[in-house]
Tab-separated table of C-alpha atoms in Angstrom:
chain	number	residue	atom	x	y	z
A	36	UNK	CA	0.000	0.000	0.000
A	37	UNK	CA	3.176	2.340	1.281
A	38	UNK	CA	4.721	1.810	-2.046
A	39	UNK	CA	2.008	2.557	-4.289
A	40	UNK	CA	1.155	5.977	-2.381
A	41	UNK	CA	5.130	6.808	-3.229
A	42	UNK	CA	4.614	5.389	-6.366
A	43	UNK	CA	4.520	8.735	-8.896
A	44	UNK	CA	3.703	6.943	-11.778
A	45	UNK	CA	0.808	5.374	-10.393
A	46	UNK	CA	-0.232	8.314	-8.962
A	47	UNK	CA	-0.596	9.916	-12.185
A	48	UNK	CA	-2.103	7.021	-13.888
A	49	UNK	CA	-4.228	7.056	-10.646
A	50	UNK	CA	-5.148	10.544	-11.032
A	51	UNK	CA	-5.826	10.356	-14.603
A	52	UNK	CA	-8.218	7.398	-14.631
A	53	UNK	CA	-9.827	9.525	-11.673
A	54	UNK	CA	-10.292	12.229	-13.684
A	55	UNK	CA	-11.354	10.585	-17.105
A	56	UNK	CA	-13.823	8.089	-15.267
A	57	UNK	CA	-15.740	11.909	-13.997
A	58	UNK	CA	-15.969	12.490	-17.632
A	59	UNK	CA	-17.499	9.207	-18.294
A	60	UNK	CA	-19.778	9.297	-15.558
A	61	UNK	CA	-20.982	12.946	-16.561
A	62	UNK	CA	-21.105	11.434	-19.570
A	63	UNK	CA	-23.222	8.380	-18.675
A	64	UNK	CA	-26.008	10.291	-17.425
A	65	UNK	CA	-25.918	13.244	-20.007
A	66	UNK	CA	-25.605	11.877	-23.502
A	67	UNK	CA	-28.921	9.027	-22.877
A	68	UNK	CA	-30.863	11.745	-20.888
A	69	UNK	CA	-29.974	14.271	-24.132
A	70	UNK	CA	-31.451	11.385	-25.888
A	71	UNK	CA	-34.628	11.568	-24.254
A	72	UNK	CA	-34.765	15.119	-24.923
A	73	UNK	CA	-34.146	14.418	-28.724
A	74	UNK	CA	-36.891	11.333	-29.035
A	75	UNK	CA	-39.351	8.969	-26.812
A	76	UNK	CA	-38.907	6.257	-29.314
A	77	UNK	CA	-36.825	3.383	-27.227
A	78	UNK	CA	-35.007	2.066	-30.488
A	79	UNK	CA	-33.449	5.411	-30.976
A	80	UNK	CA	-32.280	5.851	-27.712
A	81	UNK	CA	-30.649	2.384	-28.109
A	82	UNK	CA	-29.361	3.651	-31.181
A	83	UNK	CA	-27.329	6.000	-29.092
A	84	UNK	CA	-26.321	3.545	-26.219
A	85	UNK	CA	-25.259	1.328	-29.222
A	86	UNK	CA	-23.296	3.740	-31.227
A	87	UNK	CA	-21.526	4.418	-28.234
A	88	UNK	CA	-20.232	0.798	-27.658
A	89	UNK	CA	-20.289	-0.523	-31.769
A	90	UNK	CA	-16.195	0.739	-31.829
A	91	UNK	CA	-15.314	-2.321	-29.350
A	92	UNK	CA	-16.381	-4.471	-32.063
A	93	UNK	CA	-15.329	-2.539	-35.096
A	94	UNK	CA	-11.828	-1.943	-33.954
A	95	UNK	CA	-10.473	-3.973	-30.684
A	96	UNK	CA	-8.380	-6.140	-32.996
A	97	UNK	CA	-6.209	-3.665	-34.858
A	98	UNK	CA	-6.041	-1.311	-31.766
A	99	UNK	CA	-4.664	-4.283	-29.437
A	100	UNK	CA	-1.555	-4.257	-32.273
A	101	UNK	CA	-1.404	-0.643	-32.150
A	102	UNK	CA	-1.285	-0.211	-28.198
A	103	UNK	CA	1.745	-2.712	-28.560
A	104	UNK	CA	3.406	-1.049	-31.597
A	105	UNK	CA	3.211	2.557	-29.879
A	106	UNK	CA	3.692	4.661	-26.987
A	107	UNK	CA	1.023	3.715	-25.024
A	108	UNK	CA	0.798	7.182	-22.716
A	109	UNK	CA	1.009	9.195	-25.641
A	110	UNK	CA	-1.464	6.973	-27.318
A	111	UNK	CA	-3.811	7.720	-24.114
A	112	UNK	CA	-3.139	11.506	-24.228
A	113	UNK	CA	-4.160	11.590	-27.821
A	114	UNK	CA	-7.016	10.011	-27.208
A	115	UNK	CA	-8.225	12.045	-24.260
A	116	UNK	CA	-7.416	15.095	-26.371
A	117	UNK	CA	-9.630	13.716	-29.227
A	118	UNK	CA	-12.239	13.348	-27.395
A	119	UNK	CA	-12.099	16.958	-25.776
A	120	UNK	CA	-13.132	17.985	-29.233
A	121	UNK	CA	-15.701	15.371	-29.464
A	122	UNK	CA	-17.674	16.742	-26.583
A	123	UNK	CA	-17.225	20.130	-27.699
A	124	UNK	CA	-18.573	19.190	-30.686
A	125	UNK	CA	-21.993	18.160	-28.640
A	126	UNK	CA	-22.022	21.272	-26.942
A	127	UNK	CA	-22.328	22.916	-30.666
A	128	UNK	CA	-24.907	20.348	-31.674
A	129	UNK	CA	-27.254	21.459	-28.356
A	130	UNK	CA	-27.056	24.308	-29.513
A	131	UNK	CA	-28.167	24.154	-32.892
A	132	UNK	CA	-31.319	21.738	-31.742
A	133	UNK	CA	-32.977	24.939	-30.147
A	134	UNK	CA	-35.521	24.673	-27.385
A	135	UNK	CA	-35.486	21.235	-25.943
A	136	UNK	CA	-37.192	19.228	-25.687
A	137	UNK	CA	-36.569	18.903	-29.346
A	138	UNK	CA	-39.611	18.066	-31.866
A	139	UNK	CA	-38.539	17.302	-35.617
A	140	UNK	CA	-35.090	15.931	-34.548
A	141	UNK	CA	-34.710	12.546	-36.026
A	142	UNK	CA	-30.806	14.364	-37.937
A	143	UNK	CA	-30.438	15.247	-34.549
A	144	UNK	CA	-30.237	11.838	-33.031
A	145	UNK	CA	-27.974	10.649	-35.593
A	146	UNK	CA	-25.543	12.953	-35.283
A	147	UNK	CA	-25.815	12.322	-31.612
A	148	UNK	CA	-25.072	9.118	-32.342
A	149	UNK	CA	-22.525	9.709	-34.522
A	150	UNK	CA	-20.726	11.826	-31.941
A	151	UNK	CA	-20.772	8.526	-29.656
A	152	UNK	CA	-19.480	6.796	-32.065
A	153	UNK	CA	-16.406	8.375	-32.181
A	154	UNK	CA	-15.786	9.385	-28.432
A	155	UNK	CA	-16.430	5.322	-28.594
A	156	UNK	CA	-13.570	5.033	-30.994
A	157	UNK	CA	-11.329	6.919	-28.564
A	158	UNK	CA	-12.318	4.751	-25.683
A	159	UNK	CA	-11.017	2.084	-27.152
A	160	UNK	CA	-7.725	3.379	-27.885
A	161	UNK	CA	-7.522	4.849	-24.517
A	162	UNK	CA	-9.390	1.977	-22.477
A	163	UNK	CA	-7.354	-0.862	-23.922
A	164	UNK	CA	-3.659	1.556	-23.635
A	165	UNK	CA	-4.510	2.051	-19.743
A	166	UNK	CA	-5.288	-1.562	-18.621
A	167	UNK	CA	-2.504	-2.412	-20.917
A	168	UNK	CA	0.357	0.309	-18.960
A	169	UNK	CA	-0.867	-1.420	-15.000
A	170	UNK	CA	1.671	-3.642	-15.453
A	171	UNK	CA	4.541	-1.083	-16.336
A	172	UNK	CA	4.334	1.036	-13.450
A	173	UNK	CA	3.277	-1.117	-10.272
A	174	UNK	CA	4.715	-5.127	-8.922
A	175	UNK	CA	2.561	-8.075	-9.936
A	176	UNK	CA	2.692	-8.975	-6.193
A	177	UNK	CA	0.138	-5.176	-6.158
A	178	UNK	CA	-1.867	-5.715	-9.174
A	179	UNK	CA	-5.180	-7.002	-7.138
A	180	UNK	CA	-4.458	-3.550	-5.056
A	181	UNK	CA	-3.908	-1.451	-7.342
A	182	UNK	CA	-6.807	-2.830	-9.486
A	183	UNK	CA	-9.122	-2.757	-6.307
A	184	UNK	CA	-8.032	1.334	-6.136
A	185	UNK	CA	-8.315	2.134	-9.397
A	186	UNK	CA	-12.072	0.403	-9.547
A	187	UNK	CA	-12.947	2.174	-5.954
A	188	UNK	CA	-11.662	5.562	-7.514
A	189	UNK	CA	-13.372	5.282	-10.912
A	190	UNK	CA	-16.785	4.616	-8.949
A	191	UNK	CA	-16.671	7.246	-6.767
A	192	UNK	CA	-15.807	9.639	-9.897
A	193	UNK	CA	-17.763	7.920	-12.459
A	194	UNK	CA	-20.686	7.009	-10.414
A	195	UNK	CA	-20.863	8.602	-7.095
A	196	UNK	CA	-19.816	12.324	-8.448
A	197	UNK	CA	-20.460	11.888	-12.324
A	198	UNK	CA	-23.812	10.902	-12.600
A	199	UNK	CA	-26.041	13.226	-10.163
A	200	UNK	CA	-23.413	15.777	-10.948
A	201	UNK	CA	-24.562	15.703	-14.225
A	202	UNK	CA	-28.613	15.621	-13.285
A	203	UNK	CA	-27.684	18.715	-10.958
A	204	UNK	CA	-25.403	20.521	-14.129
A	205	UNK	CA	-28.032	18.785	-16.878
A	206	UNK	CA	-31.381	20.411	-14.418
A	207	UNK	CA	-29.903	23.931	-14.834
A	208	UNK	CA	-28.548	24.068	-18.330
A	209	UNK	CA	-28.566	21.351	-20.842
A	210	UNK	CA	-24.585	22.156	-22.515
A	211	UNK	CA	-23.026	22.914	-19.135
A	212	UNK	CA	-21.761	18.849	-18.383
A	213	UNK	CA	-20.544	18.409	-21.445
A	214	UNK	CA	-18.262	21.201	-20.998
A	215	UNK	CA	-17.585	20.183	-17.677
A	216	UNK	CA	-16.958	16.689	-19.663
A	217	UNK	CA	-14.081	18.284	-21.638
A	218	UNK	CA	-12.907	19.618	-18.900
A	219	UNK	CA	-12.733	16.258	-17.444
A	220	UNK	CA	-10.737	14.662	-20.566
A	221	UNK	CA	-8.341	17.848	-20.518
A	222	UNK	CA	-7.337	17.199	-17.486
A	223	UNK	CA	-6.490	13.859	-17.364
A	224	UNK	CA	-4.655	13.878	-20.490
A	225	UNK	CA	-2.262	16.286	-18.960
A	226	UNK	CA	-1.773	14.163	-15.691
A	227	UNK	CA	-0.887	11.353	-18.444
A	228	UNK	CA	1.669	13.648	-19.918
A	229	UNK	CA	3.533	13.820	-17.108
A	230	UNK	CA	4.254	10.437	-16.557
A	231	UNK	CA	7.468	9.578	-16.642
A	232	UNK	CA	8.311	5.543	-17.951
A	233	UNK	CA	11.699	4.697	-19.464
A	234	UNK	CA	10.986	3.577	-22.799
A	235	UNK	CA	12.259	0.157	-24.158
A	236	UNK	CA	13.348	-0.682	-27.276
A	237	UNK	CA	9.923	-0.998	-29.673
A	238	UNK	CA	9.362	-4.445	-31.018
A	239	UNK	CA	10.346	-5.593	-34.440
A	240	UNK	CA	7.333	-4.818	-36.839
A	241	UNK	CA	6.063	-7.783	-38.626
A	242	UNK	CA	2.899	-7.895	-41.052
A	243	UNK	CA	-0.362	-6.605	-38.918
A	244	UNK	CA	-2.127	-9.824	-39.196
A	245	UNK	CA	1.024	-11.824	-38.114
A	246	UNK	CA	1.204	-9.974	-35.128
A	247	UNK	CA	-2.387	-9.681	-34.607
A	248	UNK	CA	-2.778	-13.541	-35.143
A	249	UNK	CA	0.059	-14.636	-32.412
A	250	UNK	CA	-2.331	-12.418	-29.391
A	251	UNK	CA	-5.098	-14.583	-31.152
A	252	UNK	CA	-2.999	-18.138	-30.738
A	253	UNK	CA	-2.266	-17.112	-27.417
A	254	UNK	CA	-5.396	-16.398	-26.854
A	255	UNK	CA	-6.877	-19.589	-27.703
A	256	UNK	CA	-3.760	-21.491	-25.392
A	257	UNK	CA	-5.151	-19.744	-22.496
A	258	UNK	CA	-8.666	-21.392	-22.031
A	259	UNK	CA	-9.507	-20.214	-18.793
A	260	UNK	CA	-8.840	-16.634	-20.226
A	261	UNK	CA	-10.620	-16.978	-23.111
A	262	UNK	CA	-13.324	-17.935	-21.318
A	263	UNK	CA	-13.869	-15.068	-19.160
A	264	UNK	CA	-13.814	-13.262	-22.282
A	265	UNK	CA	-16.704	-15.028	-23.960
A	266	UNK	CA	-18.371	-14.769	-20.169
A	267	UNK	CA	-17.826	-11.249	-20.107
A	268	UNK	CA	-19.439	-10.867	-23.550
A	269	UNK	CA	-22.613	-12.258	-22.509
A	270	UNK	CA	-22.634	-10.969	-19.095
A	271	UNK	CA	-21.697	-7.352	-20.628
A	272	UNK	CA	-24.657	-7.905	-23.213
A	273	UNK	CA	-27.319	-8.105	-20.745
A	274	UNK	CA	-26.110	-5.350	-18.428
A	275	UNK	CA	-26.368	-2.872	-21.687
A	276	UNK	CA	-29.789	-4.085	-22.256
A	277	UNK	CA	-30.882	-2.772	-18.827
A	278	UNK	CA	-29.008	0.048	-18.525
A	279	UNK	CA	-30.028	1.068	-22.031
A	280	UNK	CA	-33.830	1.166	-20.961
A	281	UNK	CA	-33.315	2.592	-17.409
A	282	UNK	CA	-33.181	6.314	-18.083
A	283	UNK	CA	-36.656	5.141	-19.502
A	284	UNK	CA	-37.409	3.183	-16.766
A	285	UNK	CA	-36.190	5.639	-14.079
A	286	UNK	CA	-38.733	8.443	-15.770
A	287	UNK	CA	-41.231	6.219	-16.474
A	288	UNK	CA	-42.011	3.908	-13.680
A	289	UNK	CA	-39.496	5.481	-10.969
A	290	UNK	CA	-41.262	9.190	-11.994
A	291	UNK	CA	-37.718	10.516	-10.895
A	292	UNK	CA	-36.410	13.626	-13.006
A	293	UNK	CA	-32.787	14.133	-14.012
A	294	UNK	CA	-31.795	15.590	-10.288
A	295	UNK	CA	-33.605	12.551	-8.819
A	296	UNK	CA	-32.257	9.590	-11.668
A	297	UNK	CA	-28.390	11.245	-10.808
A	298	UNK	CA	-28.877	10.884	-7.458
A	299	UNK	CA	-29.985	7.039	-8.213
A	300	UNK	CA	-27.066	6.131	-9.570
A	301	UNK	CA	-25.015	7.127	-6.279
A	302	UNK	CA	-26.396	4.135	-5.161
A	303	UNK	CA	-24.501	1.610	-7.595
A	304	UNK	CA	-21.440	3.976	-7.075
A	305	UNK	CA	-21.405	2.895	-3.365
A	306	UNK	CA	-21.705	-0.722	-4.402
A	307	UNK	CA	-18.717	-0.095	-6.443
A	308	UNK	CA	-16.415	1.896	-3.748
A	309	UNK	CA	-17.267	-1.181	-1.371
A	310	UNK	CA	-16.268	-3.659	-3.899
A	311	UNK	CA	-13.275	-1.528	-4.457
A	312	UNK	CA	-12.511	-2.118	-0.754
A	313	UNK	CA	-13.333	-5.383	0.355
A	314	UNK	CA	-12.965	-7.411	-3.018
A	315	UNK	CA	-9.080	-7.747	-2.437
A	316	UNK	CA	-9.554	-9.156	0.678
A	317	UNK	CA	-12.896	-11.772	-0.446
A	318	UNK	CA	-10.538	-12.613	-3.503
A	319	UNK	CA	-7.171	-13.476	-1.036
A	320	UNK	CA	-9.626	-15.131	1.431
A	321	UNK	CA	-11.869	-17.256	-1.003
A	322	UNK	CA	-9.087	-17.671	-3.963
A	323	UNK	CA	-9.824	-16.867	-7.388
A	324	UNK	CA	-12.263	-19.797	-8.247
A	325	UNK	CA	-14.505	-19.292	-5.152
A	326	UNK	CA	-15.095	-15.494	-6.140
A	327	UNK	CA	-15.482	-15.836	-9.750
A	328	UNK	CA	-18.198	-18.500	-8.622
A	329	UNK	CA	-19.476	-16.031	-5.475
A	330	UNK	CA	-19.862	-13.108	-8.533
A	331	UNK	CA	-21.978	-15.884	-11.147
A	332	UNK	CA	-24.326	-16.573	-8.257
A	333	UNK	CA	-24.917	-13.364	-6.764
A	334	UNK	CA	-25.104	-11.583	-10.500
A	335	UNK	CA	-29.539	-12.713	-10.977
A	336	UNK	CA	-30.619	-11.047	-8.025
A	337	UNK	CA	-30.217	-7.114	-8.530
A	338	UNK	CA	-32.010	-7.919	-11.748
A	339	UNK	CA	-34.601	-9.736	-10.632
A	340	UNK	CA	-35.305	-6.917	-7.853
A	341	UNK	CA	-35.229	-4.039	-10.134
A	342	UNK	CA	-37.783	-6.437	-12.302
A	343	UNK	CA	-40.304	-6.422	-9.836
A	344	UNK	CA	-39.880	-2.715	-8.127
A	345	UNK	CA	-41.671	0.259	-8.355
A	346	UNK	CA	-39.994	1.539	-5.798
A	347	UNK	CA	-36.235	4.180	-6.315
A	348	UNK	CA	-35.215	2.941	-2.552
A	349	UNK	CA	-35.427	-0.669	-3.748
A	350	UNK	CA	-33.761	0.084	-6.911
A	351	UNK	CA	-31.265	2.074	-5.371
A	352	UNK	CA	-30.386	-1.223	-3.082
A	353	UNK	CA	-29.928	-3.601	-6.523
A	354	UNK	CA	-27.727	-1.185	-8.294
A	355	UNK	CA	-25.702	-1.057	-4.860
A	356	UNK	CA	-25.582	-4.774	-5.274
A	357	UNK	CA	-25.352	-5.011	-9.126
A	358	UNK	CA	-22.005	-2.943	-8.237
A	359	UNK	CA	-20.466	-5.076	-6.016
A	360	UNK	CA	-21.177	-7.924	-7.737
A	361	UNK	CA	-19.528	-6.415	-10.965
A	362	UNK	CA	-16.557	-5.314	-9.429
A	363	UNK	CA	-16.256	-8.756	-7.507
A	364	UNK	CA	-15.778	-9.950	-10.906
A	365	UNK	CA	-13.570	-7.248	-12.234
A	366	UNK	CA	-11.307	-7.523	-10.053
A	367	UNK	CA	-10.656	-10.902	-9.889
A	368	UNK	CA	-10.372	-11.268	-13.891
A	369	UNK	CA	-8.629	-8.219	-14.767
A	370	UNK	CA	-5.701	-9.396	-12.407
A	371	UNK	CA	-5.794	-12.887	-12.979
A	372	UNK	CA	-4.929	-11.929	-16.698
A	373	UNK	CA	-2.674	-8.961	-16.351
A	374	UNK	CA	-0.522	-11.476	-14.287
A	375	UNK	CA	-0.479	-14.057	-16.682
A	376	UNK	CA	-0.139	-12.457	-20.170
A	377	UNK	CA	3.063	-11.213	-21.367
A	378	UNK	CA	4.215	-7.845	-21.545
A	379	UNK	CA	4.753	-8.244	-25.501
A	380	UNK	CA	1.048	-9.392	-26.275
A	381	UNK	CA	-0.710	-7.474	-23.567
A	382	UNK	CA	-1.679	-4.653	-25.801
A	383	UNK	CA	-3.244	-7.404	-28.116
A	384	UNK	CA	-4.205	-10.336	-25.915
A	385	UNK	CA	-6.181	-7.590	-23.780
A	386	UNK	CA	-7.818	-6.093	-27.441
A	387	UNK	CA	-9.077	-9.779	-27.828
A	388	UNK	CA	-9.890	-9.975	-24.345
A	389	UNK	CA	-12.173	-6.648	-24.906
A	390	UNK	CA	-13.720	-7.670	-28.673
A	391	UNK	CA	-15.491	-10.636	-26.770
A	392	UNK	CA	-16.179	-9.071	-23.493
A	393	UNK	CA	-16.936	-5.576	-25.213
A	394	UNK	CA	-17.645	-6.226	-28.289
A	395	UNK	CA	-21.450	-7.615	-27.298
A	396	UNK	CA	-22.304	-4.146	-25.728
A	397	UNK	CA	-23.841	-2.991	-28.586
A	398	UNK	CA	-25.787	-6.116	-29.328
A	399	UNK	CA	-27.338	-5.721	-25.765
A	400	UNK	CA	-28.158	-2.249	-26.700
A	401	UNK	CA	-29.671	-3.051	-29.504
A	402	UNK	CA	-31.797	-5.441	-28.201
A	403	UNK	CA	-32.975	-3.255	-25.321
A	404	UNK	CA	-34.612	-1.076	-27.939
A	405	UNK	CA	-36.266	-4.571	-29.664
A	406	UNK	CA	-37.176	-6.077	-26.816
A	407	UNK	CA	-39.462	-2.977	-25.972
A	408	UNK	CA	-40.795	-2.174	-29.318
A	409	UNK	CA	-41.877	-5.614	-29.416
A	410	UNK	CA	-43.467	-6.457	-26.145
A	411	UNK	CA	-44.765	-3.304	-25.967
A	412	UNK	CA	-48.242	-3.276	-28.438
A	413	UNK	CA	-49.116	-6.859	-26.580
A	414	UNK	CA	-47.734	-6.495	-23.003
A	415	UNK	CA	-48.447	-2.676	-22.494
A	416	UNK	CA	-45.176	-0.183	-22.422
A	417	UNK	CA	-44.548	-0.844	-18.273
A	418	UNK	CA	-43.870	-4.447	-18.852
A	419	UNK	CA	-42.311	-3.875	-22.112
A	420	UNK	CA	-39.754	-1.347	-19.804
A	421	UNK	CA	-39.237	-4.223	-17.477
A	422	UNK	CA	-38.803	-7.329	-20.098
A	423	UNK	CA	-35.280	-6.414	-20.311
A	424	UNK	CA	-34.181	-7.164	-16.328
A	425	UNK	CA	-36.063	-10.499	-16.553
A	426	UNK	CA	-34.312	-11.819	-19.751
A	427	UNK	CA	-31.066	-10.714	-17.919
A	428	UNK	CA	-31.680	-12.644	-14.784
A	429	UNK	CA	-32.273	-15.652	-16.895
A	430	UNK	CA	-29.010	-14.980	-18.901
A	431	UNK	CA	-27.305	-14.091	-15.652
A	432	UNK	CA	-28.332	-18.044	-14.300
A	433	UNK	CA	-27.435	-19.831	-16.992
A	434	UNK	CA	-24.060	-18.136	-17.010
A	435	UNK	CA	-23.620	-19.850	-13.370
A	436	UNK	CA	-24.676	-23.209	-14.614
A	437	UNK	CA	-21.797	-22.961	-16.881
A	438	UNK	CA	-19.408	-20.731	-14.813
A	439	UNK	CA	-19.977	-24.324	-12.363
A	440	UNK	CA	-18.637	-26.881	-14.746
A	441	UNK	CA	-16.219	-24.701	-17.022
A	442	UNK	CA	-14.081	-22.485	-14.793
A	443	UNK	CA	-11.863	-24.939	-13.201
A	444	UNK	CA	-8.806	-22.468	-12.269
């Protein structure tokens, strides 16, 4: 603990995650609650949410060869600084929409979208080039530390502050978090710059698909790795299809405005800070099979709860636990593989990693907005808004049932 507090790297890879995960929390609330100021229709809004995650699948592969071809701190402060620009660019696109809500603004949603899309693109670059640089600036022996810090840290910015930060900013003036969002991204790409890692010689360039086919090899050595990936794929495919419909379901059926929905999402951001905490020590106490099995059990319930709720206190208590769980599992996976995988192929074997466990986000999304405009004309729009946490509870137990027999670590 001593030496990562004297640790100035870390510190500033600390302090830039931090910062960035504020962004992404700010931006987590504003860009689907923009949405609903743009259009009611729940396959648009997934449109959005989908947009937003479509890049993990588009481009995971070539960027994993990329993060280990380049610098990967410059590679993080380029993306942060692209995606200052992004967000400014929303700012300009508020302001052309008028009066909102919006009427007439189907362009508007696609450009929205569009604008995702890209700040998408950036995550990936920037998502895959962090997780990737862990390694290179603490021990292995403080990975599951560091990891739990860096998950407390980005739930307390992304979830605890972002979010109702956001519904407070959002409340009084529609532009004013996405320029607190840039802000956000500014900032952490200059904590980035001043990291300070001794560079090693760059690997010998070989054809792109050479390289990108020995992270895939590996890939397919490693069994138990690969599958957490394809668990992570499925498990991140049903999360998006709930959280996709819950700004809908928060106005909806929680009748909570954007002040109210921010405030919410504290809730899941104290899950997360406690699974920060205490999932180093359930991990070292249980070992790594017992908690990936403790995650898989405990994963049905917050969905099944929000299912059947009416009621924000409730809700409030299954994000807390939907947290936990999550981070349980985070932590436990990200450091089983950052300890395993070579430095050479992390930048790749971690892309891979991501195009399964990412790469289904948009899928989920996209179903979220199906599942609703389907159910909806037979099962009435309430049920319709709650289809999507039942069919993830189901997913959710049959990933146990499988998590039971497969995951023998």
């Amino acid at each position: 603990m001593n030496l990562l507090r004297t640790n100035r790297n870390y510190r500033l890879l600390f302090s830039a995650s931090s910062i960035s995960n504020l962004g992404d929390g700010i931006a987590a609330m504003a860009f689907p609650w923009l949405a609903t100021l743009l259009s009611r229709d729940p396959m648009a809004i997934a449109m959005v949410a989908m947009a937003s995650r479509l890049p993990w699948l588009f481009f995971s592969l070539p960027v994993g060869v990329l993060t280990d071809r380049l610098d990967r701190r410059l590679l993080m402060v380029q993306a942060d600084i692209f995606r200052v620009i992004l967000t400014l660019g929303v700012i300009a696109l508020i302001f052309s929409a008028g009066p909102l809500p919006a009427a007439n603004s189907a362009h508007l949603i696609w450009l929205l979208a569009g604008a995702a899309f890209l700040i998408g693109t950036a995550e990936v670059f920037r998502d895959n080039a962090a997780q990737t640089m862990l390694p290179s600036v603490v021990h292995k022996d403080q990975l599951e530390t560091a990891n739990g810090q860096m998950w407390s840290a980005e739930q307390i910015a992304g979830s605890f502050v972002g979010p109702p930060l956001a519904g407070f900013l959002i409340a009084y003036w529609v532009p004013l978090p996405f320029g607190i969002n840039a802000l956000a991204f500014a900032l952490s790409a200059w904590a980035l710059w001043c990291i300070s890692i001794t560079r090693v010689a760059p690997p010998v360039r070989r054809k792109f698909m050479t390289e990108m086919m020995e992270g895939l090899r590996w890939m397919w050595g490693h069994k138990i790795i690969l599958r957490f990936a394809l668990m992570l794929g499925l498990l991140n495919a049903f999360a998006t299809m709930t959280i996709t419909v819950f700004v809908l379901f928060s106005q909806e059926i929680l009748h909570l405005n954007a002040t109210q929905h921010g405030l919410l999402m504290i809730a899941g951001a104290f899950g997360g800070v406690a699974g920060g905490l205490l999932c180093p020590k359930i991990i070292n106490r249980l070992g790594t099979q017992r908690s990936i099995h403790l995650a898989l059990a405990l994963f049905p319930l917050p969905a099944l709860i929000i299912f059947f709720t009416a009621s924000p206190l409730i809700a409030a208590i299954a994000l807390f636990a939907e947290m936990f769980v999550a981070i349980l599992w985070n932590v436990v996976t990200v450091s089983y593989r950052q300890r395993f995988i070579p430095d050479a192929l992390l930048g790749r074997v971690n892309a891979i990693y991501r195009f399964f466990g990412w790469g289904m986000m948009p899928l989920g999304a996209l179903a979220a907005g199906l599942v609703v405009e389907l159910a909806e004309p037979d099962l009435g729009r309430e049920f319709a808004l709650r289809l999507s946490w039942c069919i993830a509870a189901l997913g959710y137990a049959m990933m146990l049932v499988y998590g039971l027999f497969r995951l023998k670590i």
